[in-house]
Amino acid sequence: MSRDHLAPPIAPAHSFFSHRWLSAATLVVAGVLQTLTFSPFHFWWLGPVSMLLILLVTIPLRANRLFLAGLLTGLGLFGSGASWVYISISEFGNTPIPVAVLLTAAFVAVLALFPALAFWFWGKLAKVSAVRRLILFPAIWILGDWLRGWLLTGFPWLYLGTAHTDGPLAGLAPVVGVHGLTFLIAASGAAIFAAGWLISKQRHASAGIVAVAVLTPWLAAPALNRVDWTHISTEPTSVAAMQGNIPQQIKWDPEFLKDQIVAYLGMTEPYWDTDLILWPETAIPIPQDQAGKIIDHIEENLGKNSTLITGIPWYGFSERAGGFTYHNSIMAIGNGEGMYHKQKLVPFGEYVPLEGVLRGLIGFFDLPMSSFTRGPENQSPLTANGTKVMPFICYEVAYPDFLARNAVNSDLLLTISNDGWFGDSVGPLQHLQIARMRALETGRYMIRGTNNGVTAIIDNKGQITARIPQFERAVLTGEVFKASGSTPYMMTASWPVLTLALTLIVFVRERVIPKN
């Protein structure tokens, strides 16, 4: 016999949420609230609030309406938090405004399909049981996030846990990673909903148990901030990072290539003896096979124990690509060695899907240097005066498991970027916060070098120790420290939380409320 009667039935929604248009607006607002948890707003406490609003609307809905509910939530989240792609499409992609608006809307809509599909699956699993829906909600949300960060190269952006670089759950990041933090935030929203329902039924003791369960990780996490999961050396490495602030409009103009190199060399002149000098992504805007004189000049001026690491395109024969190809790369010069080729390429920015069909249709499909080839897996760190430096180029820093896996054999993390593509939007500031979360998860210092901001030094707790404001030509100087050992998250990546999510799905479906 079915035991569905043990679960509270889905009660009619509050009159406010029972109105179709108000419910739709609430879901969109809930998505927007999640954007406000991230930089530059930092209202991390809105995360559980957003989850609670979503549940207030969706718990009473029939399963066949949950797809639309997820879509509306996604439109609110990505429409507010990722629509900065419009700037690169319109301003730097030479795309007419109506077409740029259409492409941006399509981008947001495609991303919104991920929560829509997750909610649809949620409805299929939970049917009409409120208990099932509440228990499964954090698991479904996490699996939706994970799928979005993996499918078709992925878009691992706007994970709710990232907001806790400065929030109370930060101490748990080296243990459970960003997906684990997101799971806790979603579970907190579900627990608040459950506690409210229990109180309304005069079941105060049960509500108290739920409240204690949800508060425990929030209260315990700050104490973990004092735990050092990795060993930090006491010997500093001096750093000088150049932020050239080269306008994006002239970045790839052949008439200005010499001026860019001269600018970076001039900025570096007082710092040739610094231990580690960093130039940003494609600071040398010509392939390494044409940059021999520039590289020789750098080597001649560097101090005996100094290493300069710079972004530079690479051109040559690749067995993996089956011919000559371009890579978006980083190379070490001076008292160091190594070349790293970017593995996680940005669609349309660094390669064009369906190139034979799309190339040439509009300006956005013909961006400069949009024919890169993905680099091989398991590349070795660069070395700088004996320090193992694991580099990541731009978008790569957004992939939590990818970075944790590659950081294992490193002393120091480094990321370079050119966020000039996104102008004065929230995109570059979100990008900086993501880099901070990666440093926190791995217990390692990170140097972040960008063309126009934000260039920064991030410590092993994810805190910024030095930075340059956006849109300024300046040099960032400071110190970093090598790290050894691994955090728990580096050893397991996101598999524990993903396994928990899958286990909940199986357990709830087969055990809590079994079939007839």
Steps between C-alpha positions, in 0.01 A plus 500: 500500500628849418605713794451835323251588775797526740620804313311826534308561180575806295279760653353789303748782468463822692266732314794716392684211337185345354470785250667385180670826409613573855645149522688551175633836617609347831706235321671759281572715807639195680747454214598867512559476876762234435694743279500745791685245714809534278752777452469797491189478720604228750153445652581134568205465739260533207597148390272314746235770451500432127470127558209553741314716248548234233358234731204714606396514136600154379400266784127542426543476120403198298798314359426600140543868591843469658685525168363852451578584864864402450515694175373818666749462785780456248391803299518710814841364600677506166318803365632704792828318562636405158356747250834683504585289193305765308799733528739264324239414235397857426793729576791273410327254266388770256147363518190717439313575821182304412705192412713541816185521713361190329824303551520605866138398555570165335806449722296573815216276382732206433650533849151519650425159350729338757289589807189435287611144426612449860156611628325278244702203628417610856129480417537157343676367810298669771153482341253665743687438825617812682741295713666354193527840339663657804751219548587481131522876437870547600598185306318613186646849518855367531462256213365783283802714588740216429341425162519867403870505584572191290275476194635650175816635673278636778419835659621460862393848604262633768525204737336621821784369718739747336328781687653371824856615435402756763208311650467279809533174302846587366673270751331198340622578147833310536300199621196480271574746218263745338240235414494389862434857611222535245346176628497641855338823382227312311449267799469805727220641287322164510548474878358848559196403294461175694539673838234754408260226395565305824439808710171561319400144601599564863787253475749725672739227617542372145546856377772548761686189380487628142622843613797350686587282200506796263684735737778259597714533183451877493623528860782245467647624171660822638710291739645312201638827366776461758599156369801496266448206265824570315845596623595855404869580462647788697729603213333764282513521122493857375249575225452778246190474280448741210152626415542666160140620454531460124171605333323196357436684174875510418607178670539309171561795268840442329571874508499496882681172570839667550350763731356226723834321536679828569241582765550171686878519476490855635280398792734210580820707488523567879411138588739278303645357824163402647465126563188460287380749240157449342357634176131429423325289236646550150707794627733406215241508221702307243578125493815379673657399168497869398592644840863382523651849527254600773569182699877548460472860624308385806756229579787747470344741749364258759689463825690179566225354721203663326230342286254678273177318419288636220199416291591443135337320206683185392522378142651172390442141403275301733467124474178524696353749250649314204673803355612856569280683745469786747478472878418766758805454719721608789878477497772545760813698409826540694568297814209270426359289223182356359220568256134446584221478239148592605266200530160659568422716199219756485247429223499775234773693684776243445340254263185504287269198522372400157769727359427409138143626540535795738834655406437821307127535574543787747795680655471312828589174325821655370658626823882526494678180608181291499667196342690359797539128561447345843821406682576146619400368841736440793743778416785562742529817707733778395809553711626830636825485697410152622138587581235287327242743363175357363352745249142546386388725219190716545187283499685191627503632854121459512519118487531385865585132451729569204701750701513284815629204300771702327604683817609183681865511391540877525645744752318804367203580275498758225225621271513752218206657323383776273164607640501804273245311291236573766559869564370664816259217587473263794662222296865578586415543869320165503808351331724632778272350766510164323881510508483572873284192554753283314782627724285428807409149383864406435668683789743670262606851415388618160636781282246647261627705209257683271515753220265753655405363841471366749866402543542358850690279744272255683614311808430140600179606678359663188565853626648773282830630639571747219312621192494757223170676418342440162582709194835626627847438359699401806735246655394282791777406740479264794600163638365148473591183688534144376260234627541126538246230572137470393167607639229232540322646198810461282511130585132429427384785275118520483438125503380481864227761452399356161486153653288637785262656248462175308461302822219730613321448171520121529421494874202733482355328196547143621498519882328801650186464292519165321289400205194282539 
